[in-house]
């Protein structure tokens, strides 16, 4: 079920029953989502899966397509008769003209150990079109080259969001249509 409480607050709930040959399990949960601003949202969630309880919170900055930075931080605690664990996760992505740069750090802890990890991701794309080679951010299912007839620095928009400016030859590769 999904309930819209007001323009910024939503409540989602679910109940699931799983059946195996000799076992049955019931799971239920709820999530409260709050839109903090144009690009910020947060949520708190609770889930109970046959006595294993998970409680988590998350805050996320997700900009419009033409902007260059996004970030997320989240945490979760799991408790049951046999297990107690928790984790904290933080990540950020910077979108440059030619690549997406991502960084993530995570710390997890249970009764016997604490683990800390992190990684850096770099993703980009290349395409050959019209006798020219283009480097870009990762290319999705569709892409296009905007040709502004040799005019440099022409702003290119998609859905009123700035995607970039044409290069010195008046061209811009749009990697995600």
mmCIF file of N, CA, C and O in Angstrom, residues 116-164:
data_model
loop_
_atom_site.group_PDB
_atom_site.id
_atom_site.type_symbol
_atom_site.label_atom_id
_atom_site.label_comp_id
_atom_site.label_asym_id
_atom_site.label_seq_id
_atom_site.Cartn_x
_atom_site.Cartn_y
_atom_site.Cartn_z
ATOM 1 N N UNK A 116 35.766 -2.490 7.592
ATOM 2 C CA UNK A 116 35.699 -1.206 6.914
ATOM 3 C C UNK A 116 36.207 -1.398 5.495
ATOM 4 O O UNK A 116 37.232 -2.051 5.290
ATOM 5 N N UNK A 117 35.486 -0.857 4.528
ATOM 6 C CA UNK A 117 35.908 -0.998 3.139
ATOM 7 C C UNK A 117 35.597 0.287 2.387
ATOM 8 O O UNK A 117 34.804 1.112 2.827
ATOM 9 N N UNK A 118 36.217 0.425 1.246
ATOM 10 C CA UNK A 118 35.969 1.570 0.394
ATOM 11 C C UNK A 118 36.413 1.263 -1.016
ATOM 12 O O UNK A 118 37.215 0.346 -1.235
ATOM 13 N N UNK A 119 35.877 1.977 -1.960
ATOM 14 C CA UNK A 119 36.334 1.806 -3.335
ATOM 15 C C UNK A 119 36.067 3.065 -4.150
ATOM 16 O O UNK A 119 35.238 3.897 -3.802
ATOM 17 N N UNK A 120 36.822 3.168 -5.213
ATOM 18 C CA UNK A 120 36.725 4.269 -6.158
ATOM 19 C C UNK A 120 36.342 3.681 -7.505
ATOM 20 O O UNK A 120 36.946 2.706 -7.957
ATOM 21 N N UNK A 121 35.317 4.240 -8.131
ATOM 22 C CA UNK A 121 34.855 3.791 -9.445
ATOM 23 C C UNK A 121 35.048 4.910 -10.447
ATOM 24 O O UNK A 121 34.741 6.067 -10.155
ATOM 25 N N UNK A 122 35.522 4.553 -11.614
ATOM 26 C CA UNK A 122 35.629 5.495 -12.723
ATOM 27 C C UNK A 122 34.953 4.826 -13.916
ATOM 28 O O UNK A 122 35.299 3.707 -14.277
ATOM 29 N N UNK A 123 33.984 5.519 -14.511
ATOM 30 C CA UNK A 123 33.261 4.942 -15.644
ATOM 31 C C UNK A 123 33.121 5.991 -16.735
ATOM 32 O O UNK A 123 32.811 7.152 -16.467
ATOM 33 N N UNK A 124 33.364 5.565 -17.965
ATOM 34 C CA UNK A 124 33.248 6.464 -19.102
ATOM 35 C C UNK A 124 32.849 5.696 -20.340
ATOM 36 O O UNK A 124 32.620 4.495 -20.289
ATOM 37 N N UNK A 125 32.757 6.391 -21.440
ATOM 38 C CA UNK A 125 32.370 5.741 -22.681
ATOM 39 C C UNK A 125 33.046 6.396 -23.868
ATOM 40 O O UNK A 125 33.531 7.529 -23.794
ATOM 41 N N UNK A 126 33.107 5.643 -24.957
ATOM 42 C CA UNK A 126 33.644 6.170 -26.215
ATOM 43 C C UNK A 126 32.735 5.694 -27.337
ATOM 44 O O UNK A 126 32.213 4.586 -27.296
ATOM 45 N N UNK A 127 32.566 6.550 -28.320
ATOM 46 C CA UNK A 127 31.776 6.170 -29.483
ATOM 47 C C UNK A 127 32.398 6.782 -30.731
ATOM 48 O O UNK A 127 33.061 7.817 -30.670
ATOM 49 N N UNK A 128 32.183 6.125 -31.845
ATOM 50 C CA UNK A 128 32.665 6.602 -33.136
ATOM 51 C C UNK A 128 31.428 6.877 -33.971
ATOM 52 O O UNK A 128 30.618 5.983 -34.229
ATOM 53 N N UNK A 129 31.245 8.135 -34.373
ATOM 54 C CA UNK A 129 30.040 8.517 -35.088
ATOM 55 C C UNK A 129 30.381 9.588 -36.104
ATOM 56 O O UNK A 129 31.060 10.561 -35.787
ATOM 57 N N UNK A 130 29.944 9.390 -37.325
ATOM 58 C CA UNK A 130 30.159 10.394 -38.374
ATOM 59 C C UNK A 130 31.626 10.649 -38.663
ATOM 60 O O UNK A 130 32.009 11.772 -38.971
ATOM 61 N N UNK A 131 32.457 9.616 -38.531
ATOM 62 C CA UNK A 131 33.886 9.765 -38.793
ATOM 63 C C UNK A 131 34.656 10.420 -37.658
ATOM 64 O O UNK A 131 35.814 10.782 -37.827
ATOM 65 N N UNK A 132 34.028 10.574 -36.501
ATOM 66 C CA UNK A 132 34.691 11.208 -35.360
ATOM 67 C C UNK A 132 34.593 10.318 -34.135
ATOM 68 O O UNK A 132 33.594 9.633 -33.915
ATOM 69 N N UNK A 133 35.629 10.378 -33.288
ATOM 70 C CA UNK A 133 35.680 9.643 -32.030
ATOM 71 C C UNK A 133 35.313 10.600 -30.902
ATOM 72 O O UNK A 133 35.839 11.710 -30.835
ATOM 73 N N UNK A 134 34.393 10.164 -30.012
ATOM 74 C CA UNK A 134 33.949 10.986 -28.891
ATOM 75 C C UNK A 134 34.176 10.222 -27.591
ATOM 76 O O UNK A 134 33.862 9.037 -27.497
ATOM 77 N N UNK A 135 34.694 10.927 -26.588
ATOM 78 C CA UNK A 135 34.791 10.394 -25.225
ATOM 79 C C UNK A 135 33.681 11.042 -24.411
ATOM 80 O O UNK A 135 33.322 12.197 -24.629
ATOM 81 N N UNK A 136 33.103 10.291 -23.463
ATOM 82 C CA UNK A 136 31.982 10.824 -22.693
ATOM 83 C C UNK A 136 31.817 10.074 -21.379
ATOM 84 O O UNK A 136 32.537 9.121 -21.093
ATOM 85 N N UNK A 137 30.817 10.488 -20.648
ATOM 86 C CA UNK A 137 30.334 9.714 -19.509
ATOM 87 C C UNK A 137 29.822 8.378 -20.044
ATOM 88 O O UNK A 137 29.699 8.206 -21.259
ATOM 89 N N UNK A 138 29.462 7.432 -19.172
ATOM 90 C CA UNK A 138 28.929 6.154 -19.664
ATOM 91 C C UNK A 138 27.745 6.375 -20.606
ATOM 92 O O UNK A 138 26.891 7.234 -20.372
ATOM 93 N N UNK A 139 27.731 5.620 -21.684
ATOM 94 C CA UNK A 139 26.688 5.741 -22.695
ATOM 95 C C UNK A 139 25.592 4.737 -22.381
ATOM 96 O O UNK A 139 25.850 3.554 -22.214
ATOM 97 N N UNK A 140 24.343 5.242 -22.295
ATOM 98 C CA UNK A 140 23.190 4.390 -22.019
ATOM 99 C C UNK A 140 22.676 3.757 -23.292
ATOM 100 O O UNK A 140 23.420 3.492 -24.235
ATOM 101 N N UNK A 141 21.382 3.578 -23.380
ATOM 102 C CA UNK A 141 20.783 2.915 -24.534
ATOM 103 C C UNK A 141 20.763 3.799 -25.767
ATOM 104 O O UNK A 141 20.834 3.307 -26.876
ATOM 105 N N UNK A 142 20.641 5.102 -25.573
ATOM 106 C CA UNK A 142 20.599 6.004 -26.717
ATOM 107 C C UNK A 142 21.519 7.186 -26.495
ATOM 108 O O UNK A 142 21.738 7.622 -25.374
ATOM 109 N N UNK A 143 22.100 7.695 -27.577
ATOM 110 C CA UNK A 143 22.975 8.856 -27.484
ATOM 111 C C UNK A 143 22.833 9.661 -28.770
ATOM 112 O O UNK A 143 22.273 9.190 -29.756
ATOM 113 N N UNK A 144 23.336 10.878 -28.730
ATOM 114 C CA UNK A 144 23.260 11.746 -29.906
ATOM 115 C C UNK A 144 24.441 12.696 -29.891
ATOM 116 O O UNK A 144 25.038 12.946 -28.839
ATOM 117 N N UNK A 145 24.771 13.213 -31.055
ATOM 118 C CA UNK A 145 25.763 14.272 -31.164
ATOM 119 C C UNK A 145 25.033 15.520 -31.618
ATOM 120 O O UNK A 145 24.342 15.515 -32.631
ATOM 121 N N UNK A 146 25.173 16.576 -30.838
ATOM 122 C CA UNK A 146 24.601 17.866 -31.204
ATOM 123 C C UNK A 146 25.667 18.608 -32.004
ATOM 124 O O UNK A 146 26.807 18.724 -31.561
ATOM 125 N N UNK A 147 25.303 19.071 -33.198
ATOM 126 C CA UNK A 147 26.226 19.818 -34.047
ATOM 127 C C UNK A 147 25.658 21.224 -34.232
ATOM 128 O O UNK A 147 24.614 21.403 -34.842
ATOM 129 N N UNK A 148 26.363 22.210 -33.677
ATOM 130 C CA UNK A 148 25.906 23.607 -33.727
ATOM 131 C C UNK A 148 26.618 24.371 -34.832
ATOM 132 O O UNK A 148 26.915 25.557 -34.683
ATOM 133 N N UNK A 149 26.909 23.706 -35.930
ATOM 134 C CA UNK A 149 27.503 24.331 -37.126
ATOM 135 C C UNK A 149 28.778 25.100 -36.796
ATOM 136 O O UNK A 149 28.964 26.241 -37.217
ATOM 137 N N UNK A 150 29.648 24.465 -36.007
ATOM 138 C CA UNK A 150 30.942 25.068 -35.709
ATOM 139 C C UNK A 150 30.936 26.114 -34.615
ATOM 140 O O UNK A 150 31.975 26.704 -34.319
ATOM 141 N N UNK A 151 29.802 26.349 -33.963
ATOM 142 C CA UNK A 151 29.719 27.371 -32.914
ATOM 143 C C UNK A 151 30.116 26.775 -31.562
ATOM 144 O O UNK A 151 29.451 25.878 -31.058
ATOM 145 N N UNK A 152 31.201 27.279 -30.963
ATOM 146 C CA UNK A 152 31.604 26.771 -29.647
ATOM 147 C C UNK A 152 30.749 27.362 -28.529
ATOM 148 O O UNK A 152 30.098 28.387 -28.701
ATOM 149 N N UNK A 153 30.744 26.678 -27.392
ATOM 150 C CA UNK A 153 30.096 27.159 -26.161
ATOM 151 C C UNK A 153 28.577 27.324 -26.258
ATOM 152 O O UNK A 153 27.996 28.099 -25.499
ATOM 153 N N UNK A 154 27.916 26.617 -27.151
ATOM 154 C CA UNK A 154 26.462 26.671 -27.254
ATOM 155 C C UNK A 154 25.892 25.755 -26.165
ATOM 156 O O UNK A 154 26.279 24.594 -26.059
ATOM 157 N N UNK A 155 24.984 26.289 -25.355
ATOM 158 C CA UNK A 155 24.355 25.504 -24.288
ATOM 159 C C UNK A 155 23.385 24.501 -24.912
ATOM 160 O O UNK A 155 22.576 24.847 -25.767
ATOM 161 N N UNK A 156 23.428 23.254 -24.404
ATOM 162 C CA UNK A 156 22.538 22.194 -24.866
ATOM 163 C C UNK A 156 21.684 21.754 -23.684
ATOM 164 O O UNK A 156 22.217 21.424 -22.617
ATOM 165 N N UNK A 157 20.358 21.766 -23.894
ATOM 166 C CA UNK A 157 19.415 21.427 -22.834
ATOM 167 C C UNK A 157 18.612 20.198 -23.205
ATOM 168 O O UNK A 157 18.353 19.942 -24.373
ATOM 169 N N UNK A 158 18.192 19.456 -22.188
ATOM 170 C CA UNK A 158 17.229 18.370 -22.349
ATOM 171 C C UNK A 158 16.238 18.517 -21.206
ATOM 172 O O UNK A 158 16.643 18.539 -20.040
ATOM 173 N N UNK A 159 14.951 18.620 -21.515
ATOM 174 C CA UNK A 159 13.910 18.826 -20.497
ATOM 175 C C UNK A 159 14.244 19.995 -19.581
ATOM 176 O O UNK A 159 14.144 19.897 -18.359
ATOM 177 N N UNK A 160 14.690 21.080 -20.149
ATOM 178 C CA UNK A 160 15.045 22.305 -19.427
ATOM 179 C C UNK A 160 16.218 22.138 -18.467
ATOM 180 O O UNK A 160 16.406 22.943 -17.574
ATOM 181 N N UNK A 161 17.004 21.095 -18.637
ATOM 182 C CA UNK A 161 18.189 20.871 -17.813
ATOM 183 C C UNK A 161 19.425 20.994 -18.696
ATOM 184 O O UNK A 161 19.523 20.355 -19.739
ATOM 185 N N UNK A 162 20.384 21.804 -18.252
ATOM 186 C CA UNK A 162 21.615 21.996 -19.016
ATOM 187 C C UNK A 162 22.428 20.707 -19.019
ATOM 188 O O UNK A 162 22.775 20.176 -17.974
ATOM 189 N N UNK A 163 22.726 20.190 -20.206
ATOM 190 C CA UNK A 163 23.538 18.984 -20.331
ATOM 191 C C UNK A 163 25.002 19.312 -20.541
ATOM 192 O O UNK A 163 25.878 18.518 -20.222
ATOM 193 N N UNK A 164 25.295 20.437 -21.122
ATOM 194 C CA UNK A 164 26.674 20.824 -21.389
ATOM 195 C C UNK A 164 26.734 21.888 -22.465
ATOM 196 O O UNK A 164 25.705 22.435 -22.884
#
